[in-house]
Amino acid sequence: MTTPVTRDHALVLLDQMVLIRRFEEKAAELYTRGKIRGFLHLYIGEEAVAVGAMQAFTPDDAVVATYREHGQALARGLPAGALMAEMYGKANGVSHGRGGSMHFFDVSRRFYGGHAIVGGGLPVAVGLALADRLQSRQRVTACFFGDGAVAEGEFHESLNLAALWKLPVLFLCENNLYAMGTALARHQSQTDIRLKAQAYAMRADVVDGMDVLAVETATRQAADGVRRGDGPFLLEMRTYRYRAHSTADPELYRTEAEVEQWKTRDPIALFAASLRALGSVSDADIAAIETSVVARIDDAVATAEAGPWEPVEDLTKDVYTVVTT
């Protein structure tokens, strides 16, 4: 059951999803123009997951993301200009141009990656939650990961330790049905990912990841339990990415018909249509969001274009850090 939504909150959710969609479309365009290099993993189709889930967290909570983290970063409130500059490799990027597309990081917003290694963020989340528990801080650590990470040892080790020590971690599985180019049924004997929590005596649930309100409700309920001290929780969010795994992916593992079928459940279009039907928003409201988002994306690109390159003399800075006592 989803929580009723006010007009103001509905507009915020719609605005954030449109911002993510247009940001990713612009990133794809800039990649083809050679402005962005390296790897690029787009979040198009999964916007309801990041936007819905992020409503459940406070500024004191921690967020750990995957390499497909542009959507989570924007929904967390990281500035679009700093994110675009990071993808350009500019020094005014959110990670000073050193991380690129897969390594967004902002300690001021407690956004701890961007992790390029599949499953790499899971142990980090457990460590952050352990620190909070030892310091008696009433925080939640939200850990996003894909269905492919479920096949990694870190997944099982992290869930086991979190359950054993009753740590305040909310494990958020973005199940988009493909681990790179491998379908879920080809790498998991048990495709109902939420059931894997049972092996660690952990509570779990599943939610439609194409429904932003359903995601918000499920995440909020799970986060509230974690915050109360009920122990960790695994929430499987079933979603779908419309673009290839990355810009280097020939996408030979799924049919165009399958992608088009999932596009009939576009999270932005479905949410906008439901709001129109309820009379909560008008076509003018939606047009105003699009106009505002285009201006913000243009500003983000301008920030990246005008940003400085890191000075050559700083290239070895922070490669190693020596701590003395």
PDB file of C-alpha atoms in Angstrom:
ATOM      1  CA  MET A   1       0.000   0.000   0.000  1.00  0.00           C
ATOM      2  CA  THR A   2       1.470   3.363  -1.016  1.00  0.00           C
ATOM      3  CA  THR A   3       1.257   6.519   1.038  1.00  0.00           C
ATOM      4  CA  PRO A   4      -1.040   9.258  -0.385  1.00  0.00           C
ATOM      5  CA  VAL A   5       1.014  12.003  -2.010  1.00  0.00           C
ATOM      6  CA  THR A   6       0.500  15.752  -1.794  1.00  0.00           C
ATOM      7  CA  ARG A   7       0.751  17.937  -4.866  1.00  0.00           C
ATOM      8  CA  ASP A   8       3.961  19.591  -3.645  1.00  0.00           C
ATOM      9  CA  HIS A   9       5.650  16.270  -2.915  1.00  0.00           C
ATOM     10  CA  ALA A  10       4.472  14.815  -6.225  1.00  0.00           C
ATOM     11  CA  LEU A  11       6.058  17.718  -8.072  1.00  0.00           C
ATOM     12  CA  VAL A  12       9.341  17.157  -6.204  1.00  0.00           C
ATOM     13  CA  LEU A  13       9.380  13.468  -7.140  1.00  0.00           C
ATOM     14  CA  LEU A  14       8.536  14.175 -10.772  1.00  0.00           C
ATOM     15  CA  ASP A  15      11.126  16.954 -10.978  1.00  0.00           C
ATOM     16  CA  GLN A  16      13.879  14.707  -9.627  1.00  0.00           C
ATOM     17  CA  MET A  17      13.068  11.848 -11.976  1.00  0.00           C
ATOM     18  CA  VAL A  18      13.002  14.164 -14.984  1.00  0.00           C
ATOM     19  CA  LEU A  19      16.292  15.724 -13.870  1.00  0.00           C
ATOM     20  CA  ILE A  20      17.953  12.300 -13.744  1.00  0.00           C
ATOM     21  CA  ARG A  21      16.538  11.303 -17.152  1.00  0.00           C
ATOM     22  CA  ARG A  22      17.675  14.500 -18.882  1.00  0.00           C
ATOM     23  CA  PHE A  23      21.060  14.470 -17.127  1.00  0.00           C
ATOM     24  CA  GLU A  24      21.712  10.952 -18.397  1.00  0.00           C
ATOM     25  CA  GLU A  25      20.556  11.775 -21.914  1.00  0.00           C
ATOM     26  CA  LYS A  26      22.900  14.755 -21.972  1.00  0.00           C
ATOM     27  CA  ALA A  27      25.744  12.601 -20.623  1.00  0.00           C
ATOM     28  CA  ALA A  28      25.191  10.121 -23.463  1.00  0.00           C
ATOM     29  CA  GLU A  29      25.293  12.965 -25.988  1.00  0.00           C
ATOM     30  CA  LEU A  30      28.473  14.409 -24.491  1.00  0.00           C
ATOM     31  CA  TYR A  31      30.110  10.979 -24.518  1.00  0.00           C
ATOM     32  CA  THR A  32      29.564  10.664 -28.270  1.00  0.00           C
ATOM     33  CA  ARG A  33      31.158  14.111 -28.679  1.00  0.00           C
ATOM     34  CA  GLY A  34      34.262  13.035 -26.750  1.00  0.00           C
ATOM     35  CA  LYS A  35      33.614  15.366 -23.822  1.00  0.00           C
ATOM     36  CA  ILE A  36      33.185  12.435 -21.430  1.00  0.00           C
ATOM     37  CA  ARG A  37      35.564   9.491 -21.651  1.00  0.00           C
ATOM     38  CA  GLY A  38      36.112   6.167 -19.944  1.00  0.00           C
ATOM     39  CA  PHE A  39      33.116   4.130 -18.875  1.00  0.00           C
ATOM     40  CA  LEU A  40      29.577   5.477 -18.723  1.00  0.00           C
ATOM     41  CA  HIS A  41      26.701   3.552 -17.139  1.00  0.00           C
ATOM     42  CA  LEU A  42      23.330   5.256 -17.569  1.00  0.00           C
ATOM     43  CA  TYR A  43      20.409   5.106 -15.119  1.00  0.00           C
ATOM     44  CA  ILE A  44      17.642   5.670 -17.677  1.00  0.00           C
ATOM     45  CA  GLY A  45      14.589   3.604 -16.698  1.00  0.00           C
ATOM     46  CA  GLU A  46      15.547   3.213 -13.040  1.00  0.00           C
ATOM     47  CA  GLU A  47      14.756   6.759 -11.877  1.00  0.00           C
ATOM     48  CA  ALA A  48      11.935   5.728  -9.542  1.00  0.00           C
ATOM     49  CA  VAL A  49      14.340   3.627  -7.485  1.00  0.00           C
ATOM     50  CA  ALA A  50      16.772   6.396  -6.572  1.00  0.00           C
ATOM     51  CA  VAL A  51      14.162   9.122  -6.184  1.00  0.00           C
ATOM     52  CA  GLY A  52      11.676   7.043  -4.216  1.00  0.00           C
ATOM     53  CA  ALA A  53      14.260   5.485  -1.922  1.00  0.00           C
ATOM     54  CA  MET A  54      16.089   8.718  -1.132  1.00  0.00           C
ATOM     55  CA  GLN A  55      12.938  10.218   0.427  1.00  0.00           C
ATOM     56  CA  ALA A  56      13.381   7.874   3.392  1.00  0.00           C
ATOM     57  CA  PHE A  57      16.804   9.120   4.469  1.00  0.00           C
ATOM     58  CA  THR A  58      17.906  12.056   6.595  1.00  0.00           C
ATOM     59  CA  PRO A  59      21.036  14.161   5.953  1.00  0.00           C
ATOM     60  CA  ASP A  60      22.753  12.199   8.767  1.00  0.00           C
ATOM     61  CA  ASP A  61      22.160   8.852   7.092  1.00  0.00           C
ATOM     62  CA  ALA A  62      24.845   7.440   4.800  1.00  0.00           C
ATOM     63  CA  VAL A  63      24.399   6.374   1.178  1.00  0.00           C
ATOM     64  CA  VAL A  64      26.715   3.904  -0.558  1.00  0.00           C
ATOM     65  CA  ALA A  65      26.169   3.468  -4.294  1.00  0.00           C
ATOM     66  CA  THR A  66      27.314   1.392  -7.250  1.00  0.00           C
ATOM     67  CA  TYR A  67      29.083   2.445 -10.454  1.00  0.00           C
ATOM     68  CA  ARG A  68      25.644   3.277 -11.967  1.00  0.00           C
ATOM     69  CA  GLU A  69      25.269   6.045  -9.401  1.00  0.00           C
ATOM     70  CA  HIS A  70      24.383   9.250 -11.257  1.00  0.00           C
ATOM     71  CA  GLY A  71      20.728   8.872 -10.288  1.00  0.00           C
ATOM     72  CA  GLN A  72      21.421   8.241  -6.612  1.00  0.00           C
ATOM     73  CA  ALA A  73      23.836  11.179  -6.474  1.00  0.00           C
ATOM     74  CA  LEU A  74      21.354  13.614  -8.017  1.00  0.00           C
ATOM     75  CA  ALA A  75      18.532  12.367  -5.797  1.00  0.00           C
ATOM     76  CA  ARG A  76      20.795  12.767  -2.765  1.00  0.00           C
ATOM     77  CA  GLY A  77      21.272  16.412  -3.659  1.00  0.00           C
ATOM     78  CA  LEU A  78      24.769  16.459  -5.127  1.00  0.00           C
ATOM     79  CA  PRO A  79      24.974  19.445  -7.532  1.00  0.00           C
ATOM     80  CA  ALA A  80      24.517  18.541 -11.190  1.00  0.00           C
ATOM     81  CA  GLY A  81      27.364  20.873 -12.170  1.00  0.00           C
ATOM     82  CA  ALA A  82      29.850  19.169  -9.871  1.00  0.00           C
ATOM     83  CA  LEU A  83      28.756  15.762 -11.186  1.00  0.00           C
ATOM     84  CA  MET A  84      29.055  16.783 -14.826  1.00  0.00           C
ATOM     85  CA  ALA A  85      32.468  18.348 -14.155  1.00  0.00           C
ATOM     86  CA  GLU A  86      33.560  15.077 -12.572  1.00  0.00           C
ATOM     87  CA  MET A  87      32.649  13.178 -15.709  1.00  0.00           C
ATOM     88  CA  TYR A  88      34.632  15.703 -17.717  1.00  0.00           C
ATOM     89  CA  GLY A  89      37.609  14.998 -15.430  1.00  0.00           C
ATOM     90  CA  LYS A  90      37.736  18.613 -14.266  1.00  0.00           C
ATOM     91  CA  ALA A  91      39.171  19.744 -10.930  1.00  0.00           C
ATOM     92  CA  ASN A  92      35.838  21.297  -9.909  1.00  0.00           C
ATOM     93  CA  GLY A  93      34.223  17.882 -10.089  1.00  0.00           C
ATOM     94  CA  VAL A  94      32.693  16.293  -7.020  1.00  0.00           C
ATOM     95  CA  SER A  95      35.775  14.044  -6.692  1.00  0.00           C
ATOM     96  CA  HIS A  96      38.128  16.708  -8.094  1.00  0.00           C
ATOM     97  CA  GLY A  97      38.143  15.011 -11.482  1.00  0.00           C
ATOM     98  CA  ARG A  98      39.916  11.926 -10.180  1.00  0.00           C
ATOM     99  CA  GLY A  99      37.040   9.492 -10.108  1.00  0.00           C
ATOM    100  CA  GLY A 100      35.005  10.100 -13.217  1.00  0.00           C
ATOM    101  CA  SER A 101      31.584   8.620 -13.884  1.00  0.00           C
ATOM    102  CA  MET A 102      31.890   5.672 -11.492  1.00  0.00           C
ATOM    103  CA  HIS A 103      33.351   7.411  -8.427  1.00  0.00           C
ATOM    104  CA  PHE A 104      31.113  10.214  -7.229  1.00  0.00           C
ATOM    105  CA  PHE A 105      31.832  11.042  -3.590  1.00  0.00           C
ATOM    106  CA  ASP A 106      30.638  13.815  -1.285  1.00  0.00           C
ATOM    107  CA  VAL A 107      31.342  13.457   2.423  1.00  0.00           C
ATOM    108  CA  SER A 108      29.381  16.631   3.230  1.00  0.00           C
ATOM    109  CA  ARG A 109      26.234  14.844   2.021  1.00  0.00           C
ATOM    110  CA  ARG A 110      27.382  11.473   3.397  1.00  0.00           C
ATOM    111  CA  PHE A 111      27.473  10.029  -0.113  1.00  0.00           C
ATOM    112  CA  TYR A 112      30.232   7.410  -0.024  1.00  0.00           C
ATOM    113  CA  GLY A 113      30.630   6.331  -3.650  1.00  0.00           C
ATOM    114  CA  GLY A 114      30.397   5.368  -6.501  1.00  0.00           C
ATOM    115  CA  HIS A 115      32.217   1.981  -6.394  1.00  0.00           C
ATOM    116  CA  ALA A 116      33.518   0.561  -9.652  1.00  0.00           C
ATOM    117  CA  ILE A 117      33.972  -2.956  -8.248  1.00  0.00           C
ATOM    118  CA  VAL A 118      30.799  -5.053  -8.291  1.00  0.00           C
ATOM    119  CA  GLY A 119      29.764  -5.539  -4.669  1.00  0.00           C
ATOM    120  CA  GLY A 120      32.575  -3.285  -3.457  1.00  0.00           C
ATOM    121  CA  GLY A 121      30.254  -0.958  -1.573  1.00  0.00           C
ATOM    122  CA  LEU A 122      28.687  -3.678   0.575  1.00  0.00           C
ATOM    123  CA  PRO A 123      31.553  -4.065   3.089  1.00  0.00           C
ATOM    124  CA  VAL A 124      31.928  -0.267   3.200  1.00  0.00           C
ATOM    125  CA  ALA A 125      28.285   0.040   4.220  1.00  0.00           C
ATOM    126  CA  VAL A 126      28.748  -2.545   6.952  1.00  0.00           C
ATOM    127  CA  GLY A 127      31.763  -0.618   8.252  1.00  0.00           C
ATOM    128  CA  LEU A 128      29.857   2.682   8.313  1.00  0.00           C
ATOM    129  CA  ALA A 129      26.957   1.051  10.146  1.00  0.00           C
ATOM    130  CA  LEU A 130      29.297  -0.617  12.643  1.00  0.00           C
ATOM    131  CA  ALA A 131      30.849   2.772  13.426  1.00  0.00           C
ATOM    132  CA  ASP A 132      27.383   4.234  14.023  1.00  0.00           C
ATOM    133  CA  ARG A 133      26.435   1.385  16.312  1.00  0.00           C
ATOM    134  CA  LEU A 134      29.651   1.646  18.328  1.00  0.00           C
ATOM    135  CA  GLN A 135      29.062   5.390  18.710  1.00  0.00           C
ATOM    136  CA  SER A 136      25.354   4.877  19.576  1.00  0.00           C
ATOM    137  CA  ARG A 137      24.250   7.081  16.665  1.00  0.00           C
ATOM    138  CA  GLN A 138      20.719   6.566  15.391  1.00  0.00           C
ATOM    139  CA  ARG A 139      21.555   6.499  11.711  1.00  0.00           C
ATOM    140  CA  VAL A 140      20.819   4.306   8.722  1.00  0.00           C
ATOM    141  CA  THR A 141      23.352   3.300   6.082  1.00  0.00           C
ATOM    142  CA  ALA A 142      21.657   2.715   2.738  1.00  0.00           C
ATOM    143  CA  CYS A 143      23.606   0.425   0.427  1.00  0.00           C
ATOM    144  CA  PHE A 144      22.597   0.239  -3.247  1.00  0.00           C
ATOM    145  CA  PHE A 145      23.802  -2.706  -5.359  1.00  0.00           C
ATOM    146  CA  GLY A 146      22.698  -4.601  -8.435  1.00  0.00           C
ATOM    147  CA  ASP A 147      21.497  -8.159  -8.878  1.00  0.00           C
ATOM    148  CA  GLY A 148      24.952  -9.092 -10.199  1.00  0.00           C
ATOM    149  CA  ALA A 149      26.498  -8.308  -6.802  1.00  0.00           C
ATOM    150  CA  VAL A 150      24.411 -11.087  -5.258  1.00  0.00           C
ATOM    151  CA  ALA A 151      26.810 -13.567  -6.876  1.00  0.00           C
ATOM    152  CA  GLU A 152      29.799 -11.991  -5.119  1.00  0.00           C
ATOM    153  CA  GLY A 153      31.251 -13.185  -1.824  1.00  0.00           C
ATOM    154  CA  GLU A 154      31.014  -9.667  -0.379  1.00  0.00           C
ATOM    155  CA  PHE A 155      27.227  -9.880  -0.537  1.00  0.00           C
ATOM    156  CA  HIS A 156      27.058 -12.950   1.684  1.00  0.00           C
ATOM    157  CA  GLU A 157      29.809 -11.800   4.041  1.00  0.00           C
ATOM    158  CA  SER A 158      28.195  -8.388   4.444  1.00  0.00           C
ATOM    159  CA  LEU A 159      24.690  -9.701   5.080  1.00  0.00           C
ATOM    160  CA  ASN A 160      26.023 -12.244   7.552  1.00  0.00           C
ATOM    161  CA  LEU A 161      27.983  -9.693   9.583  1.00  0.00           C
ATOM    162  CA  ALA A 162      25.187  -7.118   9.479  1.00  0.00           C
ATOM    163  CA  ALA A 163      22.682  -9.672  10.773  1.00  0.00           C
ATOM    164  CA  LEU A 164      25.097 -11.161  13.313  1.00  0.00           C
ATOM    165  CA  TRP A 165      25.886  -7.755  14.813  1.00  0.00           C
ATOM    166  CA  LYS A 166      22.383  -6.314  14.206  1.00  0.00           C
ATOM    167  CA  LEU A 167      23.798  -3.360  12.302  1.00  0.00           C
ATOM    168  CA  PRO A 168      21.661  -0.475  10.973  1.00  0.00           C
ATOM    169  CA  VAL A 169      22.098  -1.249   7.266  1.00  0.00           C
ATOM    170  CA  LEU A 170      19.373  -1.102   4.642  1.00  0.00           C
ATOM    171  CA  PHE A 171      20.488  -3.244   1.711  1.00  0.00           C
ATOM    172  CA  LEU A 172      18.808  -1.979  -1.484  1.00  0.00           C
ATOM    173  CA  CYS A 173      19.065  -4.370  -4.427  1.00  0.00           C
ATOM    174  CA  GLU A 174      18.388  -2.695  -7.776  1.00  0.00           C
ATOM    175  CA  ASN A 175      17.360  -5.811  -9.649  1.00  0.00           C
ATOM    176  CA  ASN A 176      17.309  -4.785 -13.323  1.00  0.00           C
ATOM    177  CA  LEU A 177      17.385  -8.454 -14.422  1.00  0.00           C
ATOM    178  CA  TYR A 178      20.861  -8.344 -15.988  1.00  0.00           C
ATOM    179  CA  ALA A 179      24.327  -8.501 -14.485  1.00  0.00           C
ATOM    180  CA  MET A 180      26.105  -6.720 -17.323  1.00  0.00           C
ATOM    181  CA  GLY A 181      25.018  -9.044 -20.147  1.00  0.00           C
ATOM    182  CA  THR A 182      24.028 -12.042 -18.047  1.00  0.00           C
ATOM    183  CA  ALA A 183      20.351 -12.624 -17.321  1.00  0.00           C
ATOM    184  CA  LEU A 184      19.427 -13.192 -13.684  1.00  0.00           C
ATOM    185  CA  ALA A 185      18.341 -16.801 -14.268  1.00  0.00           C
ATOM    186  CA  ARG A 186      21.738 -17.592 -15.791  1.00  0.00           C
ATOM    187  CA  HIS A 187      23.728 -16.590 -12.708  1.00  0.00           C
ATOM    188  CA  GLN A 188      21.327 -17.276  -9.833  1.00  0.00           C
ATOM    189  CA  SER A 189      19.654 -20.604  -9.059  1.00  0.00           C
ATOM    190  CA  GLN A 190      17.246 -18.681  -6.806  1.00  0.00           C
ATOM    191  CA  THR A 191      16.035 -15.636  -8.710  1.00  0.00           C
ATOM    192  CA  ASP A 192      13.838 -14.323  -5.872  1.00  0.00           C
ATOM    193  CA  ILE A 193      16.622 -12.259  -4.335  1.00  0.00           C
ATOM    194  CA  ARG A 194      14.720 -11.243  -1.206  1.00  0.00           C
ATOM    195  CA  LEU A 195      14.650 -14.899  -0.139  1.00  0.00           C
ATOM    196  CA  LYS A 196      18.434 -14.874   0.213  1.00  0.00           C
ATOM    197  CA  ALA A 197      18.021 -12.806   3.364  1.00  0.00           C
ATOM    198  CA  GLN A 198      16.453 -15.825   5.069  1.00  0.00           C
ATOM    199  CA  ALA A 199      19.840 -17.549   5.178  1.00  0.00           C
ATOM    200  CA  TYR A 200      21.003 -14.777   7.507  1.00  0.00           C
ATOM    201  CA  ALA A 201      17.797 -14.441   9.564  1.00  0.00           C
ATOM    202  CA  MET A 202      17.304 -11.016   8.024  1.00  0.00           C
ATOM    203  CA  ARG A 203      13.989  -9.337   7.262  1.00  0.00           C
ATOM    204  CA  ALA A 204      13.303  -8.642   3.589  1.00  0.00           C
ATOM    205  CA  ASP A 205      10.695  -7.457   1.108  1.00  0.00           C
ATOM    206  CA  VAL A 206      10.253  -6.752  -2.598  1.00  0.00           C
ATOM    207  CA  VAL A 207       8.801  -3.703  -4.351  1.00  0.00           C
ATOM    208  CA  ASP A 208       7.942  -2.588  -7.885  1.00  0.00           C
ATOM    209  CA  GLY A 209      10.935  -0.436  -8.797  1.00  0.00           C
ATOM    210  CA  MET A 210       9.026   1.281 -11.609  1.00  0.00           C
ATOM    211  CA  ASP A 211       6.563   2.868  -9.149  1.00  0.00           C
ATOM    212  CA  VAL A 212       8.146   5.812  -7.327  1.00  0.00           C
ATOM    213  CA  LEU A 213       5.477   5.969  -4.613  1.00  0.00           C
ATOM    214  CA  ALA A 214       5.680   2.237  -3.930  1.00  0.00           C
ATOM    215  CA  VAL A 215       9.460   2.521  -3.642  1.00  0.00           C
ATOM    216  CA  GLU A 216       9.179   5.462  -1.257  1.00  0.00           C
ATOM    217  CA  THR A 217       6.664   3.685   0.973  1.00  0.00           C
ATOM    218  CA  ALA A 218       8.587   0.407   1.104  1.00  0.00           C
ATOM    219  CA  THR A 219      11.925   2.123   1.703  1.00  0.00           C
ATOM    220  CA  ARG A 220      10.526   4.370   4.411  1.00  0.00           C
ATOM    221  CA  GLN A 221       8.978   1.430   6.257  1.00  0.00           C
ATOM    222  CA  ALA A 222      12.203  -0.559   6.024  1.00  0.00           C
ATOM    223  CA  ALA A 223      14.383   2.394   7.062  1.00  0.00           C
ATOM    224  CA  ASP A 224      12.141   3.147  10.038  1.00  0.00           C
ATOM    225  CA  GLY A 225      12.629  -0.404  11.316  1.00  0.00           C
ATOM    226  CA  VAL A 226      16.388  -0.236  10.842  1.00  0.00           C
ATOM    227  CA  ARG A 227      16.486   3.114  12.639  1.00  0.00           C
ATOM    228  CA  ARG A 228      14.493   1.689  15.568  1.00  0.00           C
ATOM    229  CA  GLY A 229      17.124  -0.962  16.108  1.00  0.00           C
ATOM    230  CA  ASP A 230      15.314  -3.902  14.509  1.00  0.00           C
ATOM    231  CA  GLY A 231      18.470  -4.883  12.635  1.00  0.00           C
ATOM    232  CA  PRO A 232      19.341  -4.841   8.926  1.00  0.00           C
ATOM    233  CA  PHE A 233      16.842  -5.200   6.097  1.00  0.00           C
ATOM    234  CA  LEU A 234      17.058  -6.316   2.453  1.00  0.00           C
ATOM    235  CA  LEU A 235      14.720  -4.581   0.009  1.00  0.00           C
ATOM    236  CA  GLU A 236      14.666  -5.909  -3.547  1.00  0.00           C
ATOM    237  CA  MET A 237      13.526  -3.286  -6.049  1.00  0.00           C
ATOM    238  CA  ARG A 238      12.576  -4.820  -9.391  1.00  0.00           C
ATOM    239  CA  THR A 239      13.383  -2.394 -12.165  1.00  0.00           C
ATOM    240  CA  TYR A 240      14.831  -2.216 -15.679  1.00  0.00           C
ATOM    241  CA  ARG A 241      17.429  -0.169 -17.517  1.00  0.00           C
ATOM    242  CA  TYR A 242      16.489   1.008 -20.987  1.00  0.00           C
ATOM    243  CA  ARG A 243      20.023   1.620 -22.199  1.00  0.00           C
ATOM    244  CA  ALA A 244      22.857  -0.865 -22.592  1.00  0.00           C
ATOM    245  CA  HIS A 245      24.948  -1.857 -19.586  1.00  0.00           C
ATOM    246  CA  SER A 246      27.519   0.734 -20.594  1.00  0.00           C
ATOM    247  CA  THR A 247      28.590   2.657 -23.669  1.00  0.00           C
ATOM    248  CA  ALA A 248      30.890  -0.282 -24.529  1.00  0.00           C
ATOM    249  CA  ASP A 249      28.054  -2.828 -24.506  1.00  0.00           C
ATOM    250  CA  PRO A 250      26.824  -4.198 -27.897  1.00  0.00           C
ATOM    251  CA  GLU A 251      23.633  -5.352 -26.097  1.00  0.00           C
ATOM    252  CA  LEU A 252      23.257  -8.719 -27.794  1.00  0.00           C
ATOM    253  CA  TYR A 253      21.726 -10.504 -24.791  1.00  0.00           C
ATOM    254  CA  ARG A 254      18.172  -9.112 -24.946  1.00  0.00           C
ATOM    255  CA  THR A 255      15.653  -8.338 -27.656  1.00  0.00           C
ATOM    256  CA  GLU A 256      14.358  -4.965 -28.733  1.00  0.00           C
ATOM    257  CA  ALA A 257      10.848  -6.292 -28.078  1.00  0.00           C
ATOM    258  CA  GLU A 258      11.714  -6.900 -24.442  1.00  0.00           C
ATOM    259  CA  VAL A 259      13.049  -3.376 -24.007  1.00  0.00           C
ATOM    260  CA  GLU A 260       9.998  -1.874 -25.706  1.00  0.00           C
ATOM    261  CA  GLN A 261       7.700  -3.905 -23.476  1.00  0.00           C
ATOM    262  CA  TRP A 262       9.401  -2.503 -20.376  1.00  0.00           C
ATOM    263  CA  LYS A 263       9.157   1.010 -21.794  1.00  0.00           C
ATOM    264  CA  THR A 264       5.386   0.738 -21.491  1.00  0.00           C
ATOM    265  CA  ARG A 265       6.068   0.884 -17.742  1.00  0.00           C
ATOM    266  CA  ASP A 266       8.280   3.978 -17.910  1.00  0.00           C
ATOM    267  CA  PRO A 267       8.346   5.279 -14.303  1.00  0.00           C
ATOM    268  CA  ILE A 268       8.180   8.941 -15.322  1.00  0.00           C
ATOM    269  CA  ALA A 269       5.365   8.554 -17.826  1.00  0.00           C
ATOM    270  CA  LEU A 270       3.323   6.345 -15.483  1.00  0.00           C
ATOM    271  CA  PHE A 271       3.701   8.717 -12.542  1.00  0.00           C
ATOM    272  CA  ALA A 272       2.850  11.771 -14.621  1.00  0.00           C
ATOM    273  CA  ALA A 273      -0.204  10.027 -16.049  1.00  0.00           C
ATOM    274  CA  SER A 274      -1.444   9.005 -12.590  1.00  0.00           C
ATOM    275  CA  LEU A 275      -1.024  12.572 -11.318  1.00  0.00           C
ATOM    276  CA  ARG A 276      -2.923  13.965 -14.296  1.00  0.00           C
ATOM    277  CA  ALA A 277      -5.735  11.486 -13.691  1.00  0.00           C
ATOM    278  CA  LEU A 278      -5.975  12.591 -10.069  1.00  0.00           C
ATOM    279  CA  GLY A 279      -5.922  16.238 -11.070  1.00  0.00           C
ATOM    280  CA  SER A 280      -2.790  16.795  -8.983  1.00  0.00           C
ATOM    281  CA  VAL A 281      -0.717  18.232 -11.828  1.00  0.00           C
ATOM    282  CA  SER A 282      -1.441  19.764 -15.196  1.00  0.00           C
ATOM    283  CA  ASP A 283       0.348  19.734 -18.526  1.00  0.00           C
ATOM    284  CA  ALA A 284       1.559  23.241 -17.648  1.00  0.00           C
ATOM    285  CA  ASP A 285       3.162  21.911 -14.446  1.00  0.00           C
ATOM    286  CA  ILE A 286       4.982  19.207 -16.375  1.00  0.00           C
ATOM    287  CA  ALA A 287       6.112  21.660 -19.050  1.00  0.00           C
ATOM    288  CA  ALA A 288       7.451  23.962 -16.325  1.00  0.00           C
ATOM    289  CA  ILE A 289       9.474  21.081 -14.851  1.00  0.00           C
ATOM    290  CA  GLU A 290      10.937  20.266 -18.266  1.00  0.00           C
ATOM    291  CA  THR A 291      11.902  23.912 -18.837  1.00  0.00           C
ATOM    292  CA  SER A 292      13.523  24.172 -15.411  1.00  0.00           C
ATOM    293  CA  VAL A 293      15.413  20.909 -15.852  1.00  0.00           C
ATOM    294  CA  VAL A 294      16.770  21.922 -19.273  1.00  0.00           C
ATOM    295  CA  ALA A 295      18.114  25.136 -17.748  1.00  0.00           C
ATOM    296  CA  ARG A 296      19.764  23.232 -14.899  1.00  0.00           C
ATOM    297  CA  ILE A 297      21.368  20.757 -17.295  1.00  0.00           C
ATOM    298  CA  ASP A 298      22.653  23.622 -19.447  1.00  0.00           C
ATOM    299  CA  ASP A 299      24.147  25.218 -16.322  1.00  0.00           C
ATOM    300  CA  ALA A 300      25.756  21.896 -15.371  1.00  0.00           C
ATOM    301  CA  VAL A 301      27.391  21.569 -18.788  1.00  0.00           C
ATOM    302  CA  ALA A 302      28.595  25.176 -18.603  1.00  0.00           C
ATOM    303  CA  THR A 303      30.113  24.456 -15.175  1.00  0.00           C
ATOM    304  CA  ALA A 304      31.945  21.460 -16.596  1.00  0.00           C
ATOM    305  CA  GLU A 305      33.110  23.290 -19.710  1.00  0.00           C
ATOM    306  CA  ALA A 306      34.454  26.233 -17.680  1.00  0.00           C
ATOM    307  CA  GLY A 307      36.054  24.061 -15.012  1.00  0.00           C
ATOM    308  CA  PRO A 308      39.844  23.941 -14.668  1.00  0.00           C
ATOM    309  CA  TRP A 309      42.027  20.933 -15.335  1.00  0.00           C
ATOM    310  CA  GLU A 310      44.079  19.715 -12.410  1.00  0.00           C
ATOM    311  CA  PRO A 311      47.571  21.272 -12.438  1.00  0.00           C
ATOM    312  CA  VAL A 312      50.277  18.857 -13.559  1.00  0.00           C
ATOM    313  CA  GLU A 313      52.170  19.416 -10.319  1.00  0.00           C
ATOM    314  CA  ASP A 314      49.188  18.062  -8.360  1.00  0.00           C
ATOM    315  CA  LEU A 315      48.879  14.774 -10.233  1.00  0.00           C
ATOM    316  CA  THR A 316      50.651  12.774  -7.533  1.00  0.00           C
ATOM    317  CA  LYS A 317      48.768  14.475  -4.699  1.00  0.00           C
ATOM    318  CA  ASP A 318      46.871  12.032  -2.442  1.00  0.00           C
ATOM    319  CA  VAL A 319      48.137   9.003  -4.350  1.00  0.00           C
ATOM    320  CA  TYR A 320      49.610   7.952  -1.025  1.00  0.00           C
ATOM    321  CA  THR A 321      48.829   9.562   2.314  1.00  0.00           C
ATOM    322  CA  VAL A 322      51.169   9.102   5.246  1.00  0.00           C
ATOM    323  CA  VAL A 323      49.638   9.525   8.675  1.00  0.00           C
ATOM    324  CA  THR A 324      52.045  10.390  11.467  1.00  0.00           C
ATOM    325  CA  THR A 325      51.312  10.377  15.179  1.00  0.00           C
TER     326      THR A 325
END
